[in-house]
Short mmCIF file of C-alpha atoms in Angstrom, two decimals:
data_model
loop_
_atom_site.label_atom_id
_atom_site.label_comp_id
_atom_site.label_asym_id
_atom_site.label_seq_id
_atom_site.Cartn_x
_atom_site.Cartn_y
_atom_site.Cartn_z
CA UNK A 18 -58.99 34.93 -9.03
CA UNK A 19 -59.33 33.99 -12.67
CA UNK A 20 -59.50 30.45 -14.01
CA UNK A 21 -56.18 30.83 -15.82
CA UNK A 22 -54.46 32.07 -12.65
CA UNK A 23 -55.79 29.09 -10.70
CA UNK A 24 -54.42 26.76 -13.40
CA UNK A 25 -50.95 28.43 -13.24
CA UNK A 26 -50.85 28.26 -9.45
CA UNK A 27 -51.81 24.59 -9.55
CA UNK A 28 -49.02 23.72 -11.97
CA UNK A 29 -46.50 25.65 -9.83
CA UNK A 30 -47.58 23.88 -6.69
CA UNK A 31 -47.43 20.46 -8.33
CA UNK A 32 -44.00 21.04 -9.82
CA UNK A 33 -42.64 22.32 -6.48
CA UNK A 34 -43.78 19.18 -4.66
CA UNK A 35 -42.49 16.91 -7.43
CA UNK A 36 -39.08 18.54 -7.47
CA UNK A 37 -38.37 17.32 -3.94
CA UNK A 38 -38.74 13.61 -4.87
CA UNK A 39 -38.45 13.02 -8.59
CA UNK A 40 -36.77 14.70 -11.55
CA UNK A 41 -38.22 15.38 -14.92
CA UNK A 42 -37.15 12.97 -17.64
CA UNK A 43 -33.61 13.68 -18.71
CA UNK A 44 -32.61 15.55 -15.62
CA UNK A 45 -30.78 14.77 -12.44
CA UNK A 46 -31.15 16.54 -9.08
CA UNK A 47 -28.56 18.65 -7.29
CA UNK A 48 -29.12 21.00 -4.37
CA UNK A 49 -30.27 24.52 -5.21
CA UNK A 50 -28.75 27.50 -3.46
CA UNK A 51 -32.11 28.23 -1.70
CA UNK A 52 -32.23 24.83 -0.14
CA UNK A 53 -34.67 23.38 -2.67
CA UNK A 54 -33.83 20.76 -5.21
CA UNK A 55 -32.56 22.03 -8.58
CA UNK A 56 -32.32 20.17 -11.84
CA UNK A 57 -29.37 19.86 -14.23
CA UNK A 58 -29.14 17.92 -17.52
CA UNK A 59 -28.28 14.27 -16.85
CA UNK A 60 -25.13 12.99 -18.41
CA UNK A 61 -25.69 11.42 -21.85
CA UNK A 62 -22.08 10.10 -21.98
CA UNK A 63 -22.26 6.31 -22.70
CA UNK A 64 -20.94 3.98 -19.95
CA UNK A 65 -17.22 3.32 -20.36
CA UNK A 66 -16.27 -0.17 -21.52
CA UNK A 67 -12.48 0.09 -21.31
CA UNK A 68 -10.43 1.90 -18.62
CA UNK A 69 -8.60 5.14 -19.37
CA UNK A 70 -4.84 5.05 -18.97
CA UNK A 71 -5.01 7.48 -16.16
CA UNK A 72 -7.44 5.15 -14.27
CA UNK A 73 -5.03 2.21 -14.82
CA UNK A 74 -2.14 4.18 -13.42
CA UNK A 75 -4.24 5.16 -10.38
CA UNK A 76 -5.16 1.54 -9.92
CA UNK A 77 -1.46 0.54 -9.86
CA UNK A 78 -0.79 3.25 -7.21
CA UNK A 79 2.70 4.53 -8.09
CA UNK A 80 2.96 6.15 -4.59
CA UNK A 81 3.20 2.63 -3.14
CA UNK A 82 6.13 1.56 -5.30
CA UNK A 83 8.75 3.44 -3.28
CA UNK A 84 9.17 1.06 -0.32
CA UNK A 85 9.99 -2.10 -2.41
CA UNK A 86 12.18 -0.03 -4.76
CA UNK A 87 14.07 1.34 -1.74
CA UNK A 88 14.42 -2.18 -0.27
CA UNK A 89 15.61 -3.43 -3.64
CA UNK A 90 18.27 -0.64 -3.64
CA UNK A 91 19.30 -1.66 -0.13
CA UNK A 92 19.79 -5.20 -1.44
CA UNK A 93 21.91 -3.89 -4.26
CA UNK A 94 24.07 -1.95 -1.82
CA UNK A 95 24.41 -4.89 0.53
CA UNK A 96 25.61 -7.16 -2.27
CA UNK A 97 28.83 -5.20 -2.41
CA UNK A 98 28.85 -5.56 -6.24
CA UNK A 99 29.76 -2.30 -8.04
CA UNK A 100 27.02 -0.85 -10.20
CA UNK A 101 29.52 -0.22 -13.00
CA UNK A 102 28.76 -2.73 -15.71
CA UNK A 103 25.53 -3.79 -13.95
CA UNK A 104 23.30 -0.75 -14.47
CA UNK A 105 20.91 -2.52 -16.83
CA UNK A 106 20.09 -5.44 -14.53
CA UNK A 107 19.75 -3.01 -11.56
CA UNK A 108 17.30 -0.81 -13.42
CA UNK A 109 15.23 -3.73 -14.65
CA UNK A 110 15.24 -5.13 -11.13
CA UNK A 111 13.92 -1.82 -9.70
CA UNK A 112 11.17 -1.87 -12.31
CA UNK A 113 10.36 -5.47 -11.27
CA UNK A 114 10.16 -4.53 -7.57
CA UNK A 115 7.99 -1.39 -8.03
CA UNK A 116 6.05 -0.94 -11.25
CA UNK A 117 5.53 -4.70 -11.70
CA UNK A 118 5.33 -6.79 -8.55
CA UNK A 119 4.19 -4.07 -6.18
CA UNK A 120 1.79 -2.67 -8.76
CA UNK A 121 0.38 -6.19 -9.24
CA UNK A 122 -0.33 -6.42 -5.53
CA UNK A 123 -2.25 -3.09 -5.72
CA UNK A 124 -4.36 -4.16 -8.65
CA UNK A 125 -5.20 -7.49 -6.90
CA UNK A 126 -6.04 -5.69 -3.69
CA UNK A 127 -8.26 -3.11 -5.36
CA UNK A 128 -10.19 -5.81 -7.26
CA UNK A 129 -11.00 -7.87 -4.22
CA UNK A 130 -11.51 -4.76 -2.04
CA UNK A 131 -14.01 -3.08 -4.31
CA UNK A 132 -16.91 -3.43 -1.82
CA UNK A 133 -14.80 -2.07 1.04
CA UNK A 134 -13.55 0.73 -1.12
CA UNK A 135 -17.15 1.60 -1.99
CA UNK A 136 -17.42 2.56 1.68
CA UNK A 137 -13.93 3.88 2.54
CA UNK A 138 -12.75 5.29 -0.81
CA UNK A 139 -15.68 5.37 -3.25
CA UNK A 140 -13.70 7.43 -5.78
CA UNK A 141 -11.15 4.64 -6.39
CA UNK A 142 -11.06 3.52 -10.04
CA UNK A 143 -13.08 0.33 -9.66
CA UNK A 144 -16.02 1.41 -7.39
CA UNK A 145 -16.24 4.69 -9.23
CA UNK A 146 -16.73 2.82 -12.56
CA UNK A 147 -13.65 4.33 -14.23
CA UNK A 148 -12.31 0.80 -14.49
CA UNK A 149 -15.38 -1.06 -15.64
CA UNK A 150 -16.46 -4.68 -15.62
CA UNK A 151 -13.73 -7.22 -14.97
CA UNK A 152 -10.90 -5.02 -16.21
CA UNK A 153 -9.43 -4.73 -12.72
CA UNK A 154 -8.98 -8.52 -12.53
CA UNK A 155 -7.63 -8.63 -16.09
CA UNK A 156 -5.04 -6.04 -15.33
CA UNK A 157 -3.96 -7.92 -12.16
CA UNK A 158 -3.53 -11.15 -14.06
CA UNK A 159 -1.64 -9.48 -16.94
CA UNK A 160 0.75 -7.75 -14.55
CA UNK A 161 1.38 -11.04 -12.73
CA UNK A 162 2.40 -12.72 -15.96
CA UNK A 163 4.60 -9.86 -17.01
CA UNK A 164 6.29 -9.77 -13.60
CA UNK A 165 7.15 -13.48 -13.79
CA UNK A 166 8.59 -13.08 -17.29
CA UNK A 167 10.93 -10.28 -16.25
CA UNK A 168 11.96 -12.11 -13.04
CA UNK A 169 12.78 -15.29 -14.99
CA UNK A 170 15.18 -13.23 -17.20
CA UNK A 171 17.04 -11.98 -14.09
CA UNK A 172 18.03 -15.36 -12.58
CA UNK A 173 16.71 -18.32 -10.62
CA UNK A 174 16.65 -16.77 -7.13
CA UNK A 175 15.12 -13.57 -8.49
CA UNK A 176 12.38 -15.70 -10.03
CA UNK A 177 11.85 -17.58 -6.76
CA UNK A 178 11.54 -14.32 -4.83
CA UNK A 179 9.04 -12.96 -7.40
CA UNK A 180 6.98 -16.18 -7.27
CA UNK A 181 6.77 -15.97 -3.53
CA UNK A 182 6.04 -12.27 -3.52
CA UNK A 183 3.30 -12.62 -6.12
CA UNK A 184 1.75 -15.61 -4.35
CA UNK A 185 1.61 -13.61 -1.15
CA UNK A 186 0.09 -10.61 -3.01
CA UNK A 187 -2.75 -12.78 -4.25
CA UNK A 188 -3.12 -14.62 -0.92
CA UNK A 189 -3.32 -11.28 0.86
CA UNK A 190 -6.36 -10.10 -1.04
CA UNK A 191 -8.03 -13.01 -2.79
CA UNK A 192 -10.26 -15.75 -1.35
CA UNK A 193 -10.04 -18.33 0.01
CA UNK A 194 -7.06 -17.19 2.08
CA UNK A 195 -7.58 -13.43 2.01
CA UNK A 196 -4.85 -12.80 4.55
CA UNK A 197 -5.83 -9.25 5.01
CA UNK A 198 -8.90 -10.29 6.94
CA UNK A 199 -6.51 -10.82 9.84
CA UNK A 200 -4.08 -7.98 10.69
CA UNK A 201 -1.42 -10.39 12.01
CA UNK A 202 -1.14 -12.53 8.90
CA UNK A 203 -1.94 -9.77 6.36
CA UNK A 204 0.61 -7.32 7.63
CA UNK A 205 3.27 -10.09 7.83
CA UNK A 206 2.65 -10.90 4.17
CA UNK A 207 2.87 -7.22 3.15
CA UNK A 208 6.07 -6.73 5.19
CA UNK A 209 7.68 -9.73 3.59
CA UNK A 210 6.71 -8.58 0.08
CA UNK A 211 7.52 -4.91 0.44
CA UNK A 212 10.80 -5.23 2.30
CA UNK A 213 12.34 -8.66 2.70
CA UNK A 214 11.70 -10.19 -0.78
CA UNK A 215 12.54 -6.86 -2.50
CA UNK A 216 15.83 -6.66 -0.55
CA UNK A 217 16.66 -10.31 -1.44
CA UNK A 218 15.81 -9.65 -5.07
CA UNK A 219 18.14 -6.62 -5.23
CA UNK A 220 21.01 -8.61 -3.74
CA UNK A 221 20.35 -11.61 -5.94
CA UNK A 222 20.25 -9.52 -9.15
CA UNK A 223 23.72 -8.19 -8.39
CA UNK A 224 25.29 -11.58 -7.64
CA UNK A 225 24.08 -13.06 -10.98
CA UNK A 226 20.75 -14.40 -9.78
CA UNK A 227 22.24 -16.53 -7.03
CA UNK A 228 21.42 -16.67 -3.27
CA UNK A 229 22.75 -13.64 -1.36
CA UNK A 230 25.11 -13.97 1.63
CA UNK A 231 23.72 -14.70 5.15
CA UNK A 232 24.12 -11.14 6.57
CA UNK A 233 22.02 -9.76 3.78
CA UNK A 234 19.29 -12.36 4.30
CA UNK A 235 19.24 -11.70 8.07
CA UNK A 236 18.81 -7.97 7.64
CA UNK A 237 16.09 -8.57 5.00
CA UNK A 238 14.17 -10.80 7.49
CA UNK A 239 14.49 -8.34 10.31
CA UNK A 240 13.26 -5.34 8.29
CA UNK A 241 10.40 -7.46 7.02
CA UNK A 242 9.34 -7.95 10.61
CA UNK A 243 9.60 -4.25 11.29
CA UNK A 244 7.52 -3.48 8.27
CA UNK A 245 4.62 -5.31 9.97
CA UNK A 246 4.26 -2.26 12.22
CA UNK A 247 4.39 0.14 9.26
CA UNK A 248 1.55 -1.77 7.53
CA UNK A 249 -0.51 -1.32 10.64
CA UNK A 250 -0.24 2.43 10.35
CA UNK A 251 -2.06 2.19 7.00
CA UNK A 252 -5.05 0.49 8.67
CA UNK A 253 -6.09 3.37 10.95
CA UNK A 254 -7.77 5.29 8.13
CA UNK A 255 -10.01 2.25 7.32
CA UNK A 256 -11.36 1.27 10.71
CA UNK A 257 -14.96 2.05 9.87
CA UNK A 258 -15.06 0.10 6.68
CA UNK A 259 -13.09 -2.79 8.15
CA UNK A 260 -15.56 -3.13 10.98
CA UNK A 261 -18.49 -3.14 8.56
CA UNK A 262 -17.01 -5.71 6.24
CA UNK A 263 -15.44 -8.05 8.79
CA UNK A 264 -11.79 -7.31 7.98
CA UNK A 265 -9.94 -7.78 11.25
CA UNK A 266 -7.16 -5.24 10.82
CA UNK A 267 -5.28 -4.63 14.09
CA UNK A 268 -6.92 -1.25 14.79
CA UNK A 269 -10.34 -2.84 14.16
CA UNK A 270 -9.49 -5.94 16.21
CA UNK A 271 -7.52 -4.47 19.12
CA UNK A 272 -8.74 -0.91 19.06
CA UNK A 273 -6.68 2.11 18.00
CA UNK A 274 -4.65 2.45 21.22
CA UNK A 275 -3.53 -1.14 21.57
CA UNK A 276 -2.94 -1.50 17.85
CA UNK A 277 -0.69 1.63 17.97
CA UNK A 278 1.23 0.14 20.83
CA UNK A 279 1.73 -3.14 18.96
CA UNK A 280 2.84 -1.32 15.79
CA UNK A 281 5.49 0.63 17.77
CA UNK A 282 6.94 -2.55 19.32
CA UNK A 283 6.89 -4.29 15.93
CA UNK A 284 8.88 -1.42 14.41
CA UNK A 285 11.31 -0.97 17.26
CA UNK A 286 12.32 -4.50 18.29
CA UNK A 287 13.71 -5.61 14.91
CA UNK A 288 15.87 -2.46 14.75
CA UNK A 289 17.29 -3.37 18.17
CA UNK A 290 18.15 -6.81 16.77
CA UNK A 291 19.80 -5.15 13.72
CA UNK A 292 21.99 -3.06 16.02
CA UNK A 293 22.98 -6.24 17.94
CA UNK A 294 23.97 -8.10 14.72
CA UNK A 295 25.96 -5.10 13.40
CA UNK A 296 27.85 -4.94 16.69
CA UNK A 297 28.56 -8.71 16.45
CA UNK A 298 29.88 -8.19 12.93
CA UNK A 299 32.19 -5.38 14.11
CA UNK A 300 30.22 -2.63 12.44
CA UNK A 301 30.14 -0.15 15.30
CA UNK A 302 29.73 3.05 13.24
CA UNK A 303 26.75 1.90 11.33
CA UNK A 304 25.20 0.48 14.55
CA UNK A 305 25.58 3.85 16.14
CA UNK A 306 23.83 5.54 13.17
CA UNK A 307 20.84 3.20 13.55
CA UNK A 308 20.73 3.93 17.33
CA UNK A 309 20.32 7.59 16.48
CA UNK A 310 17.62 6.84 13.90
CA UNK A 311 15.80 4.60 16.41
CA UNK A 312 15.98 7.21 19.16
CA UNK A 313 14.33 9.65 16.88
CA UNK A 314 11.53 7.23 16.18
CA UNK A 315 11.03 6.51 19.89
CA UNK A 316 10.53 10.23 20.53
CA UNK A 317 7.92 10.53 17.72
CA UNK A 318 6.21 7.28 18.88
CA UNK A 319 5.31 8.99 22.12
CA UNK A 320 3.43 11.72 20.20
CA UNK A 321 1.81 9.17 17.93
CA UNK A 322 0.55 7.08 20.87
CA UNK A 323 -1.31 10.04 22.37
CA UNK A 324 -3.73 10.15 19.39
CA UNK A 325 -3.01 7.17 17.11
CA UNK A 326 -5.97 7.47 14.74
CA UNK A 327 -5.30 11.19 14.09
CA UNK A 328 -1.49 10.89 13.95
CA UNK A 329 -0.93 7.62 12.05
CA UNK A 330 -0.41 9.49 8.76
CA UNK A 331 1.79 11.99 10.57
CA UNK A 332 4.03 9.26 11.91
CA UNK A 333 4.11 7.57 8.49
CA UNK A 334 5.48 10.80 7.06
CA UNK A 335 8.09 11.64 9.76
CA UNK A 336 8.90 8.50 11.79
CA UNK A 337 8.96 5.83 9.02
CA UNK A 338 11.60 7.63 6.99
CA UNK A 339 14.04 7.17 9.89
CA UNK A 340 13.26 3.46 9.72
CA UNK A 341 14.09 3.27 6.05
CA UNK A 342 17.25 5.37 6.37
CA UNK A 343 18.35 2.81 8.92
CA UNK A 344 17.83 0.12 6.31
CA UNK A 345 20.25 1.81 4.02
CA UNK A 346 22.77 2.32 6.74
CA UNK A 347 22.68 -1.37 7.56
CA UNK A 348 23.04 -2.25 3.95
CA UNK A 349 26.27 -0.24 3.65
CA UNK A 350 27.45 -2.04 6.80
CA UNK A 351 27.29 -5.48 5.24
CA UNK A 352 28.57 -4.74 1.77
CA UNK A 353 30.26 -7.93 0.63
CA UNK A 354 30.27 -9.27 4.24
CA UNK A 355 30.24 -13.07 4.51
CA UNK A 356 29.99 -14.79 7.89
#
């Protein structure tokens, strides 16, 4: 073998060994098709210093706005006040419930959950770096202020509901309370924000910012309690990260099977109470409608309980809609009712 051939073979051998551990300057590794490490040019794009609008929208999670907007709509219906002549305040109120207050809670949660999300959902805007630095916190603070300003313009009881809802949103995620570390307290806070306070806000907006009638308040409280179980469904996907970071969600604390059983009871019992109140208020037709919706949920709960971790999302998609349709039926039942 010639000296030049020996030199070439030596360089090839050295480069092959080096490619398994380190990259040449200016390159990053990615797996080659033959099982060896390959090299690709490293990104030269400078680190982002401000978030892109698309990342901000993802941070605010529009998909989560529907529950409070629906509950707000139920409050509007329950008020018994016609929408004619009140469209503007109703629309502004819906924006307050969803794109403002609910979106604020999502921004706060993502900021204080950035370590957990690095395990469970590393592609979320903050852990992925698409919302850099302290921008996540800044957005949460700005949305809080904007929510309070809009609520103040809609009346005193709307403002009170917004203050309570925003306080719970921060207490849920932020230290020192960080209610989400305990599934009992955290889910109660979420249920109250997503359902009860949104319902009260909708009714209050329609009665000129005043306190809604007692039947509306009772239904708002009961559906808030039922939402505790719905919140538990969202925790099954995060059991691994919750256990690693010390967050005591109900699935992490009780185990999937017991947590699923608790969630089902929490969703079903308040609906039974709603049926009882509607019968007491002489609203038999609407009570019968909710009985049918509840029966459908009970059938699906049996399937969910057989494999709760695998079927939590399935139940959220098919069982929970019957719960929220029952909310609307009960809202129609108490339109303008004063007891």
